[in-house]
């Protein structure tokens, strides 16, 4: 398992979900307010990583090819939401690790950790998802859970 090591700033968990994109925007606003760096944390597994474009059908991509595809996808998400020249310094932390462990690792050095919440509306929407719940319970820094637009 890879660890995320940062020294201060705002960390945000990002994947390709709408809730994490909203968390990215909120985290960037908070980093700007605090005049600090934004650490974009993306944990991945072979099951969750985007398929590398250069890998022909019927072949299994290498771990390095998956890593490069996740880096490119994450950079695309950041650029599309924050622009090519964000208002704050942005550092990407792409790790082959379960999401809760990567985010909790980042929380050890962050001033604030931001995560999205995949609400489902009604009573179910009041409950946190499994990743957000683990982070809220075990993070070493304050956590901001960003609710989806309802």
mmCIF file of C-alpha atoms in Angstrom:
data_model
loop_
_atom_site.group_PDB
_atom_site.id
_atom_site.type_symbol
_atom_site.label_atom_id
_atom_site.label_comp_id
_atom_site.label_asym_id
_atom_site.label_seq_id
_atom_site.Cartn_x
_atom_site.Cartn_y
_atom_site.Cartn_z
ATOM 1 C CA UNK A 1 0.000 0.000 0.000
ATOM 2 C CA UNK A 2 1.312 3.434 -0.927
ATOM 3 C CA UNK A 3 1.072 6.340 1.499
ATOM 4 C CA UNK A 4 0.333 9.999 0.886
ATOM 5 C CA UNK A 5 2.802 12.259 2.652
ATOM 6 C CA UNK A 6 2.076 15.977 2.686
ATOM 7 C CA UNK A 7 3.134 18.865 4.865
ATOM 8 C CA UNK A 8 0.252 21.264 5.413
ATOM 9 C CA UNK A 9 -2.400 22.546 3.062
ATOM 10 C CA UNK A 10 -5.818 21.326 2.037
ATOM 11 C CA UNK A 11 -6.171 17.727 0.847
ATOM 12 C CA UNK A 12 -9.118 16.520 -1.217
ATOM 13 C CA UNK A 13 -10.138 13.046 -2.300
ATOM 14 C CA UNK A 14 -10.926 12.912 -6.022
ATOM 15 C CA UNK A 15 -12.227 10.213 -8.314
ATOM 16 C CA UNK A 16 -14.435 10.669 -11.342
ATOM 17 C CA UNK A 17 -17.684 10.978 -9.364
ATOM 18 C CA UNK A 18 -19.769 14.158 -9.323
ATOM 19 C CA UNK A 19 -19.505 14.363 -5.528
ATOM 20 C CA UNK A 20 -15.715 14.314 -5.612
ATOM 21 C CA UNK A 21 -15.644 16.969 -8.331
ATOM 22 C CA UNK A 22 -17.792 19.201 -6.111
ATOM 23 C CA UNK A 23 -15.398 18.460 -3.224
ATOM 24 C CA UNK A 24 -12.483 19.487 -5.477
ATOM 25 C CA UNK A 25 -14.079 22.858 -6.171
ATOM 26 C CA UNK A 26 -14.835 23.472 -2.478
ATOM 27 C CA UNK A 27 -11.320 22.386 -1.471
ATOM 28 C CA UNK A 28 -9.782 24.768 -4.026
ATOM 29 C CA UNK A 29 -11.875 27.624 -2.606
ATOM 30 C CA UNK A 30 -10.747 26.747 0.920
ATOM 31 C CA UNK A 31 -7.080 26.501 -0.143
ATOM 32 C CA UNK A 32 -7.375 29.926 -1.768
ATOM 33 C CA UNK A 33 -8.912 31.372 1.427
ATOM 34 C CA UNK A 34 -6.090 29.905 3.473
ATOM 35 C CA UNK A 35 -3.446 30.840 0.875
ATOM 36 C CA UNK A 36 -2.066 27.322 0.847
ATOM 37 C CA UNK A 37 -1.444 24.384 -1.458
ATOM 38 C CA UNK A 38 -4.217 22.062 -2.661
ATOM 39 C CA UNK A 39 -3.305 18.369 -2.486
ATOM 40 C CA UNK A 40 -5.435 16.273 -4.834
ATOM 41 C CA UNK A 41 -5.457 12.670 -3.611
ATOM 42 C CA UNK A 42 -6.617 9.908 -5.907
ATOM 43 C CA UNK A 43 -6.482 6.314 -4.781
ATOM 44 C CA UNK A 44 -7.015 3.616 -7.364
ATOM 45 C CA UNK A 45 -7.149 -0.102 -7.955
ATOM 46 C CA UNK A 46 -7.200 -2.007 -11.224
ATOM 47 C CA UNK A 47 -10.961 -2.247 -10.809
ATOM 48 C CA UNK A 48 -11.450 1.521 -10.473
ATOM 49 C CA UNK A 49 -8.724 2.871 -12.778
ATOM 50 C CA UNK A 50 -9.606 4.098 -16.266
ATOM 51 C CA UNK A 51 -8.356 1.765 -19.001
ATOM 52 C CA UNK A 52 -5.167 3.094 -20.589
ATOM 53 C CA UNK A 53 -5.914 4.374 -24.098
ATOM 54 C CA UNK A 54 -2.711 2.986 -25.618
ATOM 55 C CA UNK A 55 -3.459 -0.557 -24.442
ATOM 56 C CA UNK A 56 -5.011 -2.696 -27.203
ATOM 57 C CA UNK A 57 -8.248 -4.594 -26.474
ATOM 58 C CA UNK A 58 -7.679 -8.097 -25.156
ATOM 59 C CA UNK A 59 -4.445 -7.221 -23.376
ATOM 60 C CA UNK A 60 -3.926 -6.544 -19.694
ATOM 61 C CA UNK A 61 -2.341 -3.178 -18.936
ATOM 62 C CA UNK A 62 0.638 -3.039 -16.604
ATOM 63 C CA UNK A 63 0.433 -1.350 -13.217
ATOM 64 C CA UNK A 64 2.537 1.508 -14.620
ATOM 65 C CA UNK A 65 0.123 1.936 -17.554
ATOM 66 C CA UNK A 66 -2.803 2.099 -15.125
ATOM 67 C CA UNK A 67 -0.907 4.609 -12.952
ATOM 68 C CA UNK A 68 -0.244 6.838 -15.978
ATOM 69 C CA UNK A 69 -3.905 6.616 -17.062
ATOM 70 C CA UNK A 70 -5.066 7.636 -13.570
ATOM 71 C CA UNK A 71 -2.609 10.547 -13.509
ATOM 72 C CA UNK A 72 -3.850 11.764 -16.909
ATOM 73 C CA UNK A 73 -7.515 11.377 -15.899
ATOM 74 C CA UNK A 74 -6.975 13.221 -12.614
ATOM 75 C CA UNK A 75 -5.106 16.052 -14.349
ATOM 76 C CA UNK A 76 -7.978 16.294 -16.853
ATOM 77 C CA UNK A 77 -10.505 16.585 -13.992
ATOM 78 C CA UNK A 78 -8.423 19.248 -12.214
ATOM 79 C CA UNK A 79 -7.899 21.253 -15.418
ATOM 80 C CA UNK A 80 -11.582 21.068 -16.373
ATOM 81 C CA UNK A 81 -12.757 22.324 -12.967
ATOM 82 C CA UNK A 82 -9.933 24.622 -11.831
ATOM 83 C CA UNK A 83 -8.464 25.666 -15.191
ATOM 84 C CA UNK A 84 -4.978 25.173 -16.590
ATOM 85 C CA UNK A 85 -3.673 27.901 -14.226
ATOM 86 C CA UNK A 86 -5.429 27.334 -10.871
ATOM 87 C CA UNK A 87 -5.546 30.151 -8.310
ATOM 88 C CA UNK A 88 -3.582 27.971 -5.848
ATOM 89 C CA UNK A 89 -0.650 25.588 -6.194
ATOM 90 C CA UNK A 90 -1.927 22.064 -6.892
ATOM 91 C CA UNK A 91 -0.075 18.839 -6.169
ATOM 92 C CA UNK A 92 -1.360 15.469 -7.363
ATOM 93 C CA UNK A 93 -0.955 12.392 -5.166
ATOM 94 C CA UNK A 94 -1.903 9.307 -7.161
ATOM 95 C CA UNK A 95 -1.642 6.104 -5.138
ATOM 96 C CA UNK A 96 -2.401 2.447 -5.754
ATOM 97 C CA UNK A 97 -4.210 2.001 -2.463
ATOM 98 C CA UNK A 98 -7.698 1.689 -0.975
ATOM 99 C CA UNK A 99 -9.331 5.141 -0.744
ATOM 100 C CA UNK A 100 -9.809 5.271 3.045
ATOM 101 C CA UNK A 101 -6.176 4.418 3.741
ATOM 102 C CA UNK A 102 -4.884 6.987 1.215
ATOM 103 C CA UNK A 103 -7.096 9.737 2.631
ATOM 104 C CA UNK A 104 -6.272 8.907 6.241
ATOM 105 C CA UNK A 105 -2.586 8.924 5.333
ATOM 106 C CA UNK A 106 -3.014 12.389 3.773
ATOM 107 C CA UNK A 107 -4.851 13.601 6.886
ATOM 108 C CA UNK A 108 -1.714 13.114 8.975
ATOM 109 C CA UNK A 109 -0.053 16.090 7.274
ATOM 110 C CA UNK A 110 -3.032 18.139 6.068
ATOM 111 C CA UNK A 111 -4.584 21.135 7.760
ATOM 112 C CA UNK A 112 -7.992 20.124 6.334
ATOM 113 C CA UNK A 113 -9.286 17.091 4.435
ATOM 114 C CA UNK A 114 -12.226 17.477 2.045
ATOM 115 C CA UNK A 115 -14.273 14.529 0.786
ATOM 116 C CA UNK A 116 -17.437 14.194 -1.233
ATOM 117 C CA UNK A 117 -20.612 12.541 -0.010
ATOM 118 C CA UNK A 118 -22.659 10.466 -2.399
ATOM 119 C CA UNK A 119 -26.120 11.267 -1.087
ATOM 120 C CA UNK A 120 -29.086 9.266 -2.291
ATOM 121 C CA UNK A 121 -31.869 11.547 -1.117
ATOM 122 C CA UNK A 122 -34.416 10.866 1.612
ATOM 123 C CA UNK A 123 -33.313 9.004 4.710
ATOM 124 C CA UNK A 124 -30.445 7.237 2.891
ATOM 125 C CA UNK A 125 -29.056 10.661 1.959
ATOM 126 C CA UNK A 126 -28.608 11.490 5.636
ATOM 127 C CA UNK A 127 -26.059 8.692 6.034
ATOM 128 C CA UNK A 128 -22.419 9.069 5.054
ATOM 129 C CA UNK A 129 -20.886 6.733 2.516
ATOM 130 C CA UNK A 130 -18.374 4.189 3.768
ATOM 131 C CA UNK A 131 -15.285 6.197 2.755
ATOM 132 C CA UNK A 132 -16.579 9.477 4.201
ATOM 133 C CA UNK A 133 -17.614 7.737 7.413
ATOM 134 C CA UNK A 134 -14.186 6.129 7.896
ATOM 135 C CA UNK A 135 -12.443 9.429 7.205
ATOM 136 C CA UNK A 136 -14.656 11.386 9.614
ATOM 137 C CA UNK A 137 -14.064 8.808 12.363
ATOM 138 C CA UNK A 138 -10.316 8.368 11.959
ATOM 139 C CA UNK A 139 -8.754 11.435 10.291
ATOM 140 C CA UNK A 140 -5.906 13.211 12.028
ATOM 141 C CA UNK A 141 -7.152 16.652 10.924
ATOM 142 C CA UNK A 142 -10.512 18.414 10.523
ATOM 143 C CA UNK A 143 -12.717 16.971 7.752
ATOM 144 C CA UNK A 144 -15.169 18.783 5.497
ATOM 145 C CA UNK A 145 -17.770 16.490 3.924
ATOM 146 C CA UNK A 146 -19.246 18.134 0.843
ATOM 147 C CA UNK A 147 -22.848 17.203 0.136
ATOM 148 C CA UNK A 148 -24.020 16.851 -3.448
ATOM 149 C CA UNK A 149 -26.286 19.399 -5.058
ATOM 150 C CA UNK A 150 -29.805 18.226 -4.333
#
